Amino acid sequence: MNRFLKQLSLDKPIIQAPMAGGITTTEMVKASMDGGILGSLASGYLAPDTLEEQIRSVSNHSERHFQVNVFVPGGQKVPKDEDVESWKERVPGSQHAG
C-alpha cells in the first residue's frame, strides 16, 4: 500500500467517491486533494467541454494526482482486447505501463 500512496502522492489510503449528477464538485475534488486523499471527478451526464473545463480547473489547482470516473451506459459494445491493452499501457503506475 505504501508504494501506491507514494506513486499517487497521497497521505491517506482514501478515495473520494466520484458521484455523478452534480453532487461531486470541483471544489470537493480540490479539498480532497488538499486533504491528502485521491480526489475524483465524476464524468457521468457531463458534456465533454464541461468535463474538460473541470479537469483543467482541478489540474491547475494542485500538482497532486486525481482521477476521472468514466462509465459507459448499458447497451454499449464491449471494447476489443487490443484497445483495452492499449489503454492499460497508458495507465501510470500500472504493471502494464512502460
PDB file of C-alpha atoms in Angstrom:
ATOM      1  CA  MET A   1       0.000   0.000   0.000  1.00  0.00           C
ATOM      2  CA  ASN A   2       2.849   2.433   0.719  1.00  0.00           C
ATOM      3  CA  ARG A   3       4.039   2.210  -2.882  1.00  0.00           C
ATOM      4  CA  PHE A   4       0.531   3.032  -4.104  1.00  0.00           C
ATOM      5  CA  LEU A   5       0.288   6.024  -1.773  1.00  0.00           C
ATOM      6  CA  LYS A   6       3.704   7.266  -2.797  1.00  0.00           C
ATOM      7  CA  GLN A   7       3.032   6.917  -6.542  1.00  0.00           C
ATOM      8  CA  LEU A   8      -0.126   8.991  -6.242  1.00  0.00           C
ATOM      9  CA  SER A   9       1.266  11.461  -3.680  1.00  0.00           C
ATOM     10  CA  LEU A  10      -1.404  10.500  -1.141  1.00  0.00           C
ATOM     11  CA  ASP A  11      -1.221  10.878   2.623  1.00  0.00           C
ATOM     12  CA  LYS A  12      -4.136   8.545   3.373  1.00  0.00           C
ATOM     13  CA  PRO A  13      -5.494   5.457   1.577  1.00  0.00           C
ATOM     14  CA  ILE A  14      -8.863   7.086   0.885  1.00  0.00           C
ATOM     15  CA  ILE A  15     -10.609   7.760  -2.421  1.00  0.00           C
ATOM     16  CA  GLN A  16     -13.260  10.478  -2.533  1.00  0.00           C
ATOM     17  CA  ALA A  17     -16.265   8.973  -4.319  1.00  0.00           C
ATOM     18  CA  PRO A  18     -16.983  10.365  -7.796  1.00  0.00           C
ATOM     19  CA  MET A  19     -20.766  10.838  -7.634  1.00  0.00           C
ATOM     20  CA  ALA A  20     -22.381  11.822 -10.935  1.00  0.00           C
ATOM     21  CA  GLY A  21     -25.284  14.174 -11.319  1.00  0.00           C
ATOM     22  CA  GLY A  22     -23.768  17.312  -9.808  1.00  0.00           C
ATOM     23  CA  ILE A  23     -23.084  16.004  -6.299  1.00  0.00           C
ATOM     24  CA  THR A  24     -19.316  15.934  -6.830  1.00  0.00           C
ATOM     25  CA  THR A  25     -17.973  19.418  -7.491  1.00  0.00           C
ATOM     26  CA  THR A  26     -14.534  20.625  -8.462  1.00  0.00           C
ATOM     27  CA  GLU A  27     -14.350  22.264  -5.012  1.00  0.00           C
ATOM     28  CA  MET A  28     -14.922  18.857  -3.380  1.00  0.00           C
ATOM     29  CA  VAL A  29     -12.195  17.270  -5.504  1.00  0.00           C
ATOM     30  CA  LYS A  30      -9.756  20.095  -4.713  1.00  0.00           C
ATOM     31  CA  ALA A  31     -10.485  19.853  -0.974  1.00  0.00           C
ATOM     32  CA  SER A  32      -9.936  16.098  -1.126  1.00  0.00           C
ATOM     33  CA  MET A  33      -6.588  16.583  -2.823  1.00  0.00           C
ATOM     34  CA  ASP A  34      -5.624  19.230  -0.264  1.00  0.00           C
ATOM     35  CA  GLY A  35      -6.510  16.718   2.458  1.00  0.00           C
ATOM     36  CA  GLY A  36      -4.094  14.153   1.050  1.00  0.00           C
ATOM     37  CA  ILE A  37      -6.652  11.745  -0.395  1.00  0.00           C
ATOM     38  CA  LEU A  38      -7.414  10.834  -4.008  1.00  0.00           C
ATOM     39  CA  GLY A  39      -9.927  13.310  -5.424  1.00  0.00           C
ATOM     40  CA  SER A  40     -12.305  12.023  -8.067  1.00  0.00           C
ATOM     41  CA  LEU A  41     -14.229  13.855 -10.767  1.00  0.00           C
ATOM     42  CA  ALA A  42     -17.471  12.279 -11.966  1.00  0.00           C
ATOM     43  CA  SER A  43     -17.923  12.470 -15.731  1.00  0.00           C
ATOM     44  CA  GLY A  44     -21.407  10.963 -15.939  1.00  0.00           C
ATOM     45  CA  TYR A  45     -24.018  13.179 -17.552  1.00  0.00           C
ATOM     46  CA  LEU A  46     -21.469  15.905 -18.417  1.00  0.00           C
ATOM     47  CA  ALA A  47     -20.888  17.383 -21.843  1.00  0.00           C
ATOM     48  CA  PRO A  48     -17.295  16.843 -22.998  1.00  0.00           C
ATOM     49  CA  ASP A  49     -16.469  20.567 -22.837  1.00  0.00           C
ATOM     50  CA  THR A  50     -17.780  20.789 -19.261  1.00  0.00           C
ATOM     51  CA  LEU A  51     -15.672  17.814 -18.216  1.00  0.00           C
ATOM     52  CA  GLU A  52     -12.633  19.333 -19.923  1.00  0.00           C
ATOM     53  CA  GLU A  53     -13.205  22.584 -18.015  1.00  0.00           C
ATOM     54  CA  GLN A  54     -13.448  20.680 -14.714  1.00  0.00           C
ATOM     55  CA  ILE A  55     -10.283  18.700 -15.432  1.00  0.00           C
ATOM     56  CA  ARG A  56      -8.379  21.911 -16.184  1.00  0.00           C
ATOM     57  CA  SER A  57      -9.699  23.582 -13.035  1.00  0.00           C
ATOM     58  CA  VAL A  58      -8.594  20.694 -10.831  1.00  0.00           C
ATOM     59  CA  SER A  59      -5.259  20.282 -12.663  1.00  0.00           C
ATOM     60  CA  ASN A  60      -4.455  23.960 -12.203  1.00  0.00           C
ATOM     61  CA  HIS A  61      -5.280  23.792  -8.504  1.00  0.00           C
ATOM     62  CA  SER A  62      -2.601  21.293  -7.483  1.00  0.00           C
ATOM     63  CA  GLU A  63       0.107  19.015  -8.778  1.00  0.00           C
ATOM     64  CA  ARG A  64      -1.395  16.160  -6.767  1.00  0.00           C
ATOM     65  CA  HIS A  65      -2.990  13.282  -8.631  1.00  0.00           C
ATOM     66  CA  PHE A  66      -6.729  12.900  -9.084  1.00  0.00           C
ATOM     67  CA  GLN A  67      -8.898  10.579 -11.112  1.00  0.00           C
ATOM     68  CA  VAL A  68     -11.809  10.928 -13.508  1.00  0.00           C
ATOM     69  CA  ASN A  69     -14.509   8.305 -13.246  1.00  0.00           C
ATOM     70  CA  VAL A  70     -15.831   7.366 -16.652  1.00  0.00           C
ATOM     71  CA  PHE A  71     -18.705   4.950 -17.011  1.00  0.00           C
ATOM     72  CA  VAL A  72     -20.345   3.522 -20.065  1.00  0.00           C
ATOM     73  CA  PRO A  73     -24.132   3.250 -20.063  1.00  0.00           C
ATOM     74  CA  GLY A  74     -25.631  -0.159 -20.822  1.00  0.00           C
ATOM     75  CA  GLY A  75     -26.112  -1.266 -24.392  1.00  0.00           C
ATOM     76  CA  GLN A  76     -22.609  -0.363 -25.489  1.00  0.00           C
ATOM     77  CA  LYS A  77     -20.357  -2.757 -27.347  1.00  0.00           C
ATOM     78  CA  VAL A  78     -17.566  -4.469 -25.443  1.00  0.00           C
ATOM     79  CA  PRO A  79     -14.186  -2.946 -26.413  1.00  0.00           C
ATOM     80  CA  LYS A  80     -11.728  -5.002 -28.428  1.00  0.00           C
ATOM     81  CA  ASP A  81      -8.947  -6.712 -26.466  1.00  0.00           C
ATOM     82  CA  GLU A  82      -6.248  -4.759 -28.332  1.00  0.00           C
ATOM     83  CA  ASP A  83      -7.930  -1.470 -27.389  1.00  0.00           C
ATOM     84  CA  VAL A  84      -8.057  -2.476 -23.731  1.00  0.00           C
ATOM     85  CA  GLU A  85      -4.361  -3.440 -23.789  1.00  0.00           C
ATOM     86  CA  SER A  86      -3.501  -0.101 -25.395  1.00  0.00           C
ATOM     87  CA  TRP A  87      -5.379   1.746 -22.633  1.00  0.00           C
ATOM     88  CA  LYS A  88      -3.681  -0.303 -19.919  1.00  0.00           C
ATOM     89  CA  GLU A  89      -0.270   0.641 -21.308  1.00  0.00           C
ATOM     90  CA  ARG A  90      -1.087   4.312 -20.744  1.00  0.00           C
ATOM     91  CA  VAL A  91      -2.216   3.968 -17.116  1.00  0.00           C
ATOM     92  CA  PRO A  92       0.505   5.474 -14.857  1.00  0.00           C
ATOM     93  CA  GLY A  93       1.756   3.098 -12.217  1.00  0.00           C
ATOM     94  CA  SER A  94       0.136   0.012 -13.712  1.00  0.00           C
ATOM     95  CA  GLN A  95       2.148  -3.113 -14.218  1.00  0.00           C
ATOM     96  CA  HIS A  96       1.327  -2.788 -17.922  1.00  0.00           C
ATOM     97  CA  ALA A  97       2.730   0.734 -18.266  1.00  0.00           C
ATOM     98  CA  GLY A  98       6.116   1.051 -19.901  1.00  0.00           C
TER      99      GLY A  98
END
